[in-house]
Every structure is written in structure tokens, then in C-alpha cells.
Tab-separated table of C-alpha atoms in Angstrom:
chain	number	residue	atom	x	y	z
O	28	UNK	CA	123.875	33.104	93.047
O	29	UNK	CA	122.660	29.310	92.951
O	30	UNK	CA	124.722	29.163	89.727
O	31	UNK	CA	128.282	29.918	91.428
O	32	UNK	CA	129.706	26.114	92.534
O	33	UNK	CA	130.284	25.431	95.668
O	34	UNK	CA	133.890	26.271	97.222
O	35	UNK	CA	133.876	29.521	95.457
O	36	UNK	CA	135.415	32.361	97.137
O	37	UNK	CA	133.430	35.623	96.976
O	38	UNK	CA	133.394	38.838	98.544
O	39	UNK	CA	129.765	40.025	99.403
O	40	UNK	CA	129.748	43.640	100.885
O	41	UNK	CA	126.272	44.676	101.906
O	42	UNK	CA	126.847	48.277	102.023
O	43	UNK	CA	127.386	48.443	98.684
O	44	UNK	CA	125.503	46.131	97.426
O	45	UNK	CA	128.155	44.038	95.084
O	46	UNK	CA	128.933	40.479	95.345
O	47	UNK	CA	132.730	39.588	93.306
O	48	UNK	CA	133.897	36.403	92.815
O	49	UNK	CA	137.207	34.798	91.896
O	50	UNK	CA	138.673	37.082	94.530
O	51	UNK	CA	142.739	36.841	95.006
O	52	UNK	CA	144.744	36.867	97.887
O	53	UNK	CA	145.229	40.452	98.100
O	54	UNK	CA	141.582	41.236	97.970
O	55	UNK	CA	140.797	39.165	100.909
O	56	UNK	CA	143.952	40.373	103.161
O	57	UNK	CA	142.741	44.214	102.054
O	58	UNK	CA	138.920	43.115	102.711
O	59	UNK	CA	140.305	41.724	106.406
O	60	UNK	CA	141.890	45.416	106.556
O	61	UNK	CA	138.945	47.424	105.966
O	62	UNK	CA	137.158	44.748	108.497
O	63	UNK	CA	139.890	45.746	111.392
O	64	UNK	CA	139.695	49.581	110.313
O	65	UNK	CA	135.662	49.197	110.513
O	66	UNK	CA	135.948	47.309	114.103
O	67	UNK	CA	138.604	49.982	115.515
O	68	UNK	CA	135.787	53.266	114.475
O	69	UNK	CA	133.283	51.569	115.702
O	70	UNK	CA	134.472	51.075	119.134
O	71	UNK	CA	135.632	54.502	118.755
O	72	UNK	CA	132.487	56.109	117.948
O	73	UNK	CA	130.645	53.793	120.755
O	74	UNK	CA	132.937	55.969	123.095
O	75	UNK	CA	130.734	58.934	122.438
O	76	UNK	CA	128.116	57.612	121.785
O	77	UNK	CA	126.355	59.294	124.169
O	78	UNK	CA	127.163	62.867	122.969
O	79	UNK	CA	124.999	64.925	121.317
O	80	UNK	CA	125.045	65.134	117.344
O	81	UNK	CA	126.236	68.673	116.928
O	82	UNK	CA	127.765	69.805	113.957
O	83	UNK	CA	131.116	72.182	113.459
O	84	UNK	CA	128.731	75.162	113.599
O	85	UNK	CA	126.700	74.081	116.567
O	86	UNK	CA	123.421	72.587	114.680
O	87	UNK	CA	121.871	69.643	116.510
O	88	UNK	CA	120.516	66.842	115.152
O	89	UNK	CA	118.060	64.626	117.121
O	90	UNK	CA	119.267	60.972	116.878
O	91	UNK	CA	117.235	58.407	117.635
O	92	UNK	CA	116.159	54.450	117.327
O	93	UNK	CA	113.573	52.646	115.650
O	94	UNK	CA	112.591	49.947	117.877
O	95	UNK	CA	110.217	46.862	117.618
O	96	UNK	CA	110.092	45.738	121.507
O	97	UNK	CA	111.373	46.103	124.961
O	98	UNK	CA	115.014	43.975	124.149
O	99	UNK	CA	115.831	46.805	121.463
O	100	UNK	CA	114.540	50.029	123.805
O	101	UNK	CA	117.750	48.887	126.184
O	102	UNK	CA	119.816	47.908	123.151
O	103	UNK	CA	119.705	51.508	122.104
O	104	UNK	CA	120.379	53.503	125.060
O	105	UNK	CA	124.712	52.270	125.660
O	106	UNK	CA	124.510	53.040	121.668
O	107	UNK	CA	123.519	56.727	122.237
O	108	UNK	CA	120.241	56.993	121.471
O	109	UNK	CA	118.661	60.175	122.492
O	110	UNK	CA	115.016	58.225	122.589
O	111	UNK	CA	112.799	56.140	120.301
O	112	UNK	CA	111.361	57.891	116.989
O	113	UNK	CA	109.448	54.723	116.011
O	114	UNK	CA	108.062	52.430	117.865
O	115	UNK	CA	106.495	49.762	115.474
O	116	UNK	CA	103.625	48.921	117.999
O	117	UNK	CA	102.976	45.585	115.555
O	118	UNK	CA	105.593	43.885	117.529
O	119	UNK	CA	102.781	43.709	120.235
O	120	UNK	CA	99.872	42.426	117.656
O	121	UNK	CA	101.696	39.826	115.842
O	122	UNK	CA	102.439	36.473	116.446
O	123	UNK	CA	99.294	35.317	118.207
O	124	UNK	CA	95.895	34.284	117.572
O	125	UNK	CA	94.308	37.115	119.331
O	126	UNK	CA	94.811	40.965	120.006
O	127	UNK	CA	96.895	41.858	123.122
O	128	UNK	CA	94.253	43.616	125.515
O	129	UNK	CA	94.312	47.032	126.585
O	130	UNK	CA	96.122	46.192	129.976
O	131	UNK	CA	98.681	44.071	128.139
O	132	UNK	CA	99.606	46.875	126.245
O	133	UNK	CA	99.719	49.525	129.102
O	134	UNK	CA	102.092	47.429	130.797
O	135	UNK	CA	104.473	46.654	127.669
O	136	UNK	CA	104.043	50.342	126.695
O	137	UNK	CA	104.986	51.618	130.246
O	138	UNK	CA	108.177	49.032	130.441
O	139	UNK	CA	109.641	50.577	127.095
O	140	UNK	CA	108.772	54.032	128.477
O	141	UNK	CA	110.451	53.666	132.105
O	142	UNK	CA	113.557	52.362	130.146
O	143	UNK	CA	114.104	56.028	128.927
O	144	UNK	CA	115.746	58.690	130.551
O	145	UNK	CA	112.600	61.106	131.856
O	146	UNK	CA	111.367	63.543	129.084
O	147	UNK	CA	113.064	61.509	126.288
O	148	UNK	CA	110.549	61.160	123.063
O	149	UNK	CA	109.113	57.805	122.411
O	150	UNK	CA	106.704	58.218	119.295
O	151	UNK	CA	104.538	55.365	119.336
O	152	UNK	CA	103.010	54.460	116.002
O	153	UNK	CA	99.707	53.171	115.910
O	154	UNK	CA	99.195	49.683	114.472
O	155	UNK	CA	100.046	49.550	111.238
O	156	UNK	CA	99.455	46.351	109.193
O	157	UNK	CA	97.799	45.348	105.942
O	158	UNK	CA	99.502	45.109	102.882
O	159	UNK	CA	102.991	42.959	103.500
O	160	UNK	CA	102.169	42.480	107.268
O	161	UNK	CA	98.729	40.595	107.956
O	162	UNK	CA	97.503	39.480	111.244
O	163	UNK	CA	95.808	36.016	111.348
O	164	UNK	CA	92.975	37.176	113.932
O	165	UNK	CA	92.097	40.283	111.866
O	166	UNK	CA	91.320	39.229	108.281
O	167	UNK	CA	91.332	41.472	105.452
O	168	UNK	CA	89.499	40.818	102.022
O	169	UNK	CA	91.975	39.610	99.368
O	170	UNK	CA	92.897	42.755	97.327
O	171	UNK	CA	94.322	43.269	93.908
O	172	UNK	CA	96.899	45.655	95.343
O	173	UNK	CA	97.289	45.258	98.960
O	174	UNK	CA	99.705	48.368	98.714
O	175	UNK	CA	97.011	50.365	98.126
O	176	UNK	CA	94.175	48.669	100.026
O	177	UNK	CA	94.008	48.712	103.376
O	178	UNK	CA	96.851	49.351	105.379
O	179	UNK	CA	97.813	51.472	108.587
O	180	UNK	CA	95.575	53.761	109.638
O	181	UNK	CA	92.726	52.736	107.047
O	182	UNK	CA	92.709	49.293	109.359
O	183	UNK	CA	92.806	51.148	112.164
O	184	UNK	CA	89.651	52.928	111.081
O	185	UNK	CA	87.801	50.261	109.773
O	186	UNK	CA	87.824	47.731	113.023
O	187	UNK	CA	88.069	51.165	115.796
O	188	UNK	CA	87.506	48.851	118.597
O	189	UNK	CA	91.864	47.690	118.089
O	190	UNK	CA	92.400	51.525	117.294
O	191	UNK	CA	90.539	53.207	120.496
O	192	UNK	CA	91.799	49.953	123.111
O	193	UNK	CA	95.495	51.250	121.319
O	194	UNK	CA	95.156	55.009	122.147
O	195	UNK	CA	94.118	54.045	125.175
O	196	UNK	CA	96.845	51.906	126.387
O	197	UNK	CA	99.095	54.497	125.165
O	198	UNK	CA	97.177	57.709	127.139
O	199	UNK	CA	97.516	55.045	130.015
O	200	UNK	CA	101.216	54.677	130.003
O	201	UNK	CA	102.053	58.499	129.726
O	202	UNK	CA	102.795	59.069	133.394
O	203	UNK	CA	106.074	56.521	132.908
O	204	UNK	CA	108.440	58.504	132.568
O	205	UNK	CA	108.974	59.178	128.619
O	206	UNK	CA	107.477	61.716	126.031
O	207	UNK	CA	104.867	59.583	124.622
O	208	UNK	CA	104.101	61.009	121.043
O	209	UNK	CA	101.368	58.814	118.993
O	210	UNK	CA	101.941	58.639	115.347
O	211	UNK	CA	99.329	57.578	112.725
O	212	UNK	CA	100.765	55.786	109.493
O	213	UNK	CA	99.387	55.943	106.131
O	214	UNK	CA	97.659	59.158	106.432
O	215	UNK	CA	96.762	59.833	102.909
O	216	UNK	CA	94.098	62.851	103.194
O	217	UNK	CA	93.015	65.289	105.950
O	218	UNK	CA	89.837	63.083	106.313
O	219	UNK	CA	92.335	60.255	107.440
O	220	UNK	CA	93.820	62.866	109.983
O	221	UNK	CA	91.073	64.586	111.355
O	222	UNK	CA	88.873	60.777	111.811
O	223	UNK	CA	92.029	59.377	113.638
O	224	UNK	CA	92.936	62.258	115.256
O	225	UNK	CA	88.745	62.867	116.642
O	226	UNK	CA	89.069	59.247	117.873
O	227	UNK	CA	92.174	59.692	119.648
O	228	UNK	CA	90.230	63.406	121.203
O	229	UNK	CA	87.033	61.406	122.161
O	230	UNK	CA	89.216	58.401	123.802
O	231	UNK	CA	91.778	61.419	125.943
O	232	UNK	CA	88.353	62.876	126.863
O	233	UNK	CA	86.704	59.444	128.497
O	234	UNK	CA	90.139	59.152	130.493
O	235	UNK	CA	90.385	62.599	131.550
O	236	UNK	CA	94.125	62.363	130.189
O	237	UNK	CA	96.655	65.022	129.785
O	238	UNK	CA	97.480	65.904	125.818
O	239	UNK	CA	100.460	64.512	123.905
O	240	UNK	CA	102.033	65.124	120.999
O	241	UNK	CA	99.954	63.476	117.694
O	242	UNK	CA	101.478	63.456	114.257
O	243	UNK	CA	101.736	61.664	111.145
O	244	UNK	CA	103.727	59.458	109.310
O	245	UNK	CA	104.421	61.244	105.932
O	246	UNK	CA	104.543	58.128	103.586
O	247	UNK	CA	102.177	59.247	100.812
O	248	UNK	CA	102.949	61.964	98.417
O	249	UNK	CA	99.848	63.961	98.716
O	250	UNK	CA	100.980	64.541	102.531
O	251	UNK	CA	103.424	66.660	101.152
O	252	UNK	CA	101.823	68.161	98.255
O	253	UNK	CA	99.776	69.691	101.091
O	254	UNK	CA	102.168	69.789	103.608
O	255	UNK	CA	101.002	73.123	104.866
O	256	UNK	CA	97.493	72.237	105.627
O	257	UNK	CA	98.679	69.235	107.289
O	258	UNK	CA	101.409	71.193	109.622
O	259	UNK	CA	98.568	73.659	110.322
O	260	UNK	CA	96.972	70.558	112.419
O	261	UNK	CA	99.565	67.846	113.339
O	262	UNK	CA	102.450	68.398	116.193
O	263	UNK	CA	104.904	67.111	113.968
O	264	UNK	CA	105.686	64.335	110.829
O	265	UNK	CA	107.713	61.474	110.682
O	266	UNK	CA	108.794	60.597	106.658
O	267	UNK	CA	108.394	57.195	106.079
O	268	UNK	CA	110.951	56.997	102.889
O	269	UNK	CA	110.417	53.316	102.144
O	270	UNK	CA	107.045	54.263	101.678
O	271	UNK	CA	106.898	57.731	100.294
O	272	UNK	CA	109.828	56.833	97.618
O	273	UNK	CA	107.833	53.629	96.188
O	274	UNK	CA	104.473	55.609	96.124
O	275	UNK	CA	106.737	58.138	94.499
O	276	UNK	CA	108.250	56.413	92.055
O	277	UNK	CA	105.786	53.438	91.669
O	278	UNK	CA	107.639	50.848	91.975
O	279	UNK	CA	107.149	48.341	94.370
O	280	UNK	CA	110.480	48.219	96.926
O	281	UNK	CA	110.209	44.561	97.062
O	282	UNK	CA	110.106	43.343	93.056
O	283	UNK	CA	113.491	41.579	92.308
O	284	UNK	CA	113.971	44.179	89.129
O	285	UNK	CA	112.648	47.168	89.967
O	286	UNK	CA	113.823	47.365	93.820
O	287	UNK	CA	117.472	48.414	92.631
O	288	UNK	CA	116.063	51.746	91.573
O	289	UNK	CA	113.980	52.809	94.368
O	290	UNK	CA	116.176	54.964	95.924
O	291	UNK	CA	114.895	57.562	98.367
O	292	UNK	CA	117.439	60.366	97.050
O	293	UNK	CA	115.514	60.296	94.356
O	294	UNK	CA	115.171	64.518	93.175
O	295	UNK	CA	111.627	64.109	93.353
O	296	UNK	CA	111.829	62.195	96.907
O	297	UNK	CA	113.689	65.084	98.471
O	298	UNK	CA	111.992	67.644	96.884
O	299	UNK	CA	108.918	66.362	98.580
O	300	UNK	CA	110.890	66.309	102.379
O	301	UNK	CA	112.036	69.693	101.384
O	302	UNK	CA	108.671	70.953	101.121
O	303	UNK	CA	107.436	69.187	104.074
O	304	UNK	CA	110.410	70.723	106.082
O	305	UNK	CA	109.297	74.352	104.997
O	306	UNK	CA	106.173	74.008	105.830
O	307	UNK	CA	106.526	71.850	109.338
O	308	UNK	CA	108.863	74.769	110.279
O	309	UNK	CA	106.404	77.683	109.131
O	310	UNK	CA	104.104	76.644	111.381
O	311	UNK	CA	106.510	75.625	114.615
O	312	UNK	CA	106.354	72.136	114.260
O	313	UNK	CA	109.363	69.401	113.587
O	314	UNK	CA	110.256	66.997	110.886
O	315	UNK	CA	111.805	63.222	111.219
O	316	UNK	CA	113.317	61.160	109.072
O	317	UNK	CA	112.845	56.998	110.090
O	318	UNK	CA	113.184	55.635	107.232
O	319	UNK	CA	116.006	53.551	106.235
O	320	UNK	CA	117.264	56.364	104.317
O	321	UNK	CA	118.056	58.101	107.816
O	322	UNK	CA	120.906	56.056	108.273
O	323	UNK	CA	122.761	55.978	104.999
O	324	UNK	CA	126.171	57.733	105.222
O	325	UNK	CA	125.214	59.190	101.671
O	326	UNK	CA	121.768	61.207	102.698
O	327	UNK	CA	122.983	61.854	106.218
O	328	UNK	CA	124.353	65.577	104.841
O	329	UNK	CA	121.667	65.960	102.788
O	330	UNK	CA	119.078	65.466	104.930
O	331	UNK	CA	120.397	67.476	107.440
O	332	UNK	CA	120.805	70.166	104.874
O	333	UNK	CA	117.185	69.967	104.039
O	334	UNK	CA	116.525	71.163	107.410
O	335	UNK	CA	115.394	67.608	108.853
O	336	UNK	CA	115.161	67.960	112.676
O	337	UNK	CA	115.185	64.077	113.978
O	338	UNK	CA	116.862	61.156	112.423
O	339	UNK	CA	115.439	57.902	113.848
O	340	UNK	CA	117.742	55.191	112.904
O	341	UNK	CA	118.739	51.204	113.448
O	342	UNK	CA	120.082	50.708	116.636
O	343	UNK	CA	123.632	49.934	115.306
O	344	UNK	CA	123.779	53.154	113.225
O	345	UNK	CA	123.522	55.531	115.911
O	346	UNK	CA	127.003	56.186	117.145
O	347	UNK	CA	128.196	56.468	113.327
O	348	UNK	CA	125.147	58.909	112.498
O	349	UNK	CA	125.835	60.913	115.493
O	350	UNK	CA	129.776	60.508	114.296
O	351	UNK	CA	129.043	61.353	110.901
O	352	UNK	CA	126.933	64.736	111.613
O	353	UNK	CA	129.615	65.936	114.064
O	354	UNK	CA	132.278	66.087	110.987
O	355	UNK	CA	129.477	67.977	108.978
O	356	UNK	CA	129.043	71.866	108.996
O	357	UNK	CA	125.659	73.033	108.702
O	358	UNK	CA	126.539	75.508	106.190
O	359	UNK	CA	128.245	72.708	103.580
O	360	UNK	CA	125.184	70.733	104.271
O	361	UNK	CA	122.556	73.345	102.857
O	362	UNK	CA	124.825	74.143	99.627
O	363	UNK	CA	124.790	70.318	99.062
O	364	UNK	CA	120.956	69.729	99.599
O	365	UNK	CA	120.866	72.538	97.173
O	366	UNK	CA	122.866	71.193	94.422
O	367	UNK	CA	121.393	67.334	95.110
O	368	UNK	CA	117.597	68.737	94.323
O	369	UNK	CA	118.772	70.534	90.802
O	370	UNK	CA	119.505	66.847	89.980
O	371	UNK	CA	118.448	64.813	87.267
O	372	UNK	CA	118.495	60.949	89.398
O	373	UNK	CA	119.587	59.267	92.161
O	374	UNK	CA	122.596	58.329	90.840
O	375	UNK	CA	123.211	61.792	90.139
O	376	UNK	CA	122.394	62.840	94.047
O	377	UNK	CA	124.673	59.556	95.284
O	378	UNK	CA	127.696	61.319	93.248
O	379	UNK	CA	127.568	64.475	95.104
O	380	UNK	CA	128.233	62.428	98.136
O	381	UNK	CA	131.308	59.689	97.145
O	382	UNK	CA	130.703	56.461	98.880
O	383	UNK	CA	133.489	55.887	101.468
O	384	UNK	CA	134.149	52.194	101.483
O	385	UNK	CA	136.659	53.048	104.568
């Protein structure tokens, strides 16, 4: 890119990824087309926004948000969000020189809560940091591969005293109006689960609080390799596909070459959600999706046909998920998740489902 001069005309489009140059006339005027054709659905699908995500046979899909703060919680309701699947508690930690205390976090906790309707879900995950995201206040020994060091939960762990005052803000806030669900990222064993989960037991127990929900983030491929010992303990999973498709594939999601091809609908990525879903639903338990992939027009169908209960999305996707779902039949969508795990890539997968530049 710092190669093209100056002055040069170029079309970038970020959906799919291309940047052309050299462009003519009638490219831009039909670019400035599909712009006006993009504006006009959008403010289309904002107009039912707030209807559920039913399909043509009458399957619903839970849409939600993934949210980083109290601005995005009230972004995400006049878009049709049906509650919050992620809450990326960091938001709270980062940016300052210490860690928010317990009543700080009640109070921001209970303000994102009362902003939902009563009885909506808001899964909170725990703090998850390490790796890419470091905190100044809590430092971490320098690691060959912080990818694999210590991250989410195995912080968490390690300094309890940030992980109990956590669990505790959150058993505080319950009574606000929400469905407070905690998460737990980077669960990698049933050690991981059964630690965090006993410390979240011992600090409901001390407060005399009522249960909630408490699940798992389902980054980590041995999650579901065992997938049915896991949904014989946890309420419910959340797949982290950023995660569970580099861990996957190993490749790194943020090295300039190798990025391009970590692609959560990956045969061997959705094999592994497949499994997961089968085994969540054996045992009465649901399955989410809040990962980026949750919001790509291409996997929409196919995760749905996978059986995927919740898709927790950026705030501006939800009206065109919920849009997108409602022009799907269930029925279509299990014959394609059929045919997409018999293939051989990604690429192959993608071609089942045509991207629609309009």
C-alpha cells in the first residue's frame, strides 16, 4: 500500500477484503450504487430490528451483542439486540494503574444490567487478559509464546484475589434486572473448570447468593474433543472462533501471511462446533457462537444449520443477522451444514455460500 503514489484512486471494500486500483468512472458510479442500495437495507432492516430472528419454518435464533462497556449496552438495544452474549469485562480493568474495586464493579455491572429489558441474558466473561492484552498493574513473566502462557482464566487462577473480588461484583449485581450468566475463557481442561467453577461456589456461598448460569468459553480444541464431559457440568458454552480456529489450525490470527487463511469455516473448525452442539444439546444445555464468525453473512446458514442456539454479534450486525436468518429455512440450513463439513477447505465451505456483494 505505501508503494501506490499519492492521488491514486482505489476502491477498498472491507467485506471482501480486496483493494483495486486504477478504478474508472463506471466503477466508482456502480461502487456509489451498491453504497445507496447498502444505506436503503439497512434502514430497512433497522425497522425490525426489534423482531425476533425466526426463520421460514419457525426456528429461532437468539441474537445478541458483544459489548465492551455501558455506551455499547444502549447502542445495542434500538439495533435489536435481544441481550448481551459477551460482555468483555476487560473494558473495566484496563486503562489504569490499578484494579477497579469490588464496589466499582458492582455499580458498572448493575448500570449495564438495568439497561436491559428484565430477564434478558447478559453473560459476563470473567477477566480475560494475557497474551495480546496485558495490564500494567498485573505483570506477567515474559513468555516465549504468550498464546499459550497465561491467559484468561489461567490469570484468573493464578492472582484469585482479582478473580473472587470479580465473581463477587457480579453475584452482587444479579438483583438488577438482567440474566447475569458468568463465563470463564480459556478453559482448556476440566481441572480449569472445576478450580474456577469451586471458586465461584465458595464466593456464592460467603454471600448467601442465589445461583446463575456458569459456562465456558469454548476456545480450545480439547473443549470439544470432550465436549460431553464438559456439557455434563457447565450451563452452557460460548465458541470463541477467533480462538478455537487459530488453536485449530495453528496459525497465529494476527501474522501478516498466515492471517489470510485462518478462517473459522474451516471443515475441521465446524466439525468441532458440530460436536459441541450434539453434545450441549444431549445434555439440555445451549450453544453460542461470539465470535466474529457469528456475524459473517457466509456462516450465518451454516451455523444455524449446525444447530447453534445464540449468535452474539457486533452491534451493527444485528438487524442484518436477524434479517438474514428470517430469509433462511431451517431445513436448507441443515442440508448445507451437511454438505459444508464433507469439505475439503474453507474456500471450499465459502463456495457453498456465494458472497453477495449486494
Amino acid at each position: 500500500v505505501l508503494d501506490v503514489p499519492n492521488g491514486t484512486r482505489v476502491i477498498l471494500d472491507g467485506a471482501a477484503g480486496t483493494l483495486r486500483m486504477n478504478v474508472t468512472e463506471a466503477e466508482v458510479t456502480a461502487i456509489r450504487e451498491r453504497q445507496e442500495r447498502a444505506r436503503q437495507r439497512r434502514a430497512a432492516e433497522l425497522l425490525v430490528a426489534g423482531e425476533p430472528a425466526l426463520t421460514t419454518d419457525d426456528h429461532r435464533v437468539i441474537v445478541v451483542a458483544n459489548i465492551g462497556g455501558v455506551a455499547d449496552v444502549r447502542a445495542a438495544i434500538p439495533n435489536g439486540s435481544e441481550g448481551v452474549g459477551l460482555l468483555r469485562s476487560e473494558f473495566v480493568f484496563l486503562g489504569r494503574t490499578s484494579a477497579p474495586s469490588e464496589d466499582e464493579q458492582v455499580e458498572i455491572y448493575r448500570e449495564i444490567a438495568s439497561s436491559l429489558a428484565p430477564g434478558q441474558p447478559l453473560v459476563i466473561r470473567t477477566l480475560d487478559v494475557g497474551g495480546d492484552k496485558p495490564l500494567p498493574y498485573l505483570p506477567l513473566p515474559r513468555e516465549e509464546n504468550p498464546f499459550l502462557g497465561m491467559r484468561g482464566i489461567r490469570v484468573g487462577l493464578e492472582r484469585p484475589e482479582l478473580l473472587r473480588s470479580q465473581l463477587r461484583a457480579i453475584l452482587r449485581a444479579a438483583d438488577a434486572g438482567a440474566h447475569l450468566h458468568v463465563m470463564f475463557p480459556m478453559v482448556a481442561t476440566m481441572e480449569d473448570w472445576r478450580r474456577a467453577k469451586g471458586v465461584f461456589e465458595e464466593e456464592r456461598a460467603r454471600l448467601g447468593a442465589d445461583p446463575i448460569p456458569v459456562g465456558i468459553m469454548m476456545e480450545v480444541p480439547s473443549v470439544a474433543v470432550m465436549a460431553q464431559q464438559f456439557a455434563a457440568e457447565v450451563d452452557f458454552f460460548s465458541v470463541g472462533t477467533n480462538d478455537l480456529t487459530q488453536y485449530t489450525l495453528a496459525m497465529d490470527r494476527g501474522h501478516p501471511t498466515l492471517a489470510p487463511h485462518v478462517d473459522a469455516l474451516n471443515p475441521a473448525v465446524l466439525g468441532l462446533i458440530a460436536q459441541a452442539v450434539m453434545a450441549a444439546h444431549g445434555a439440555g444445555k445451549w450453544l453460542g457462537v461470539c465470535g466474529g464468525v457469528a456475524s459473517d453473512p457466509q456462516a450465518v446458514p451454516i451455523l444455524v444449520g449446525l444447530g447453534v442456539d445464540e449468535l452474539s454479534v457486533s452491534i451493527p450486525s444485528i438487524p442484518a443477522v436477524k434479517a438474514q436468518i428470517r430469509a433462511l429455512s431451517m431445513k436448507d440450513c441443515r442440508e448445507l451444514a451437511s454438505r459444508a463439513l464433507t469439505q475439503d477447505s474453507a474456500a471450499a465451505v465459502r463456495a457453498l455460500v456465494p458472497y453477495n456483494q449486494d
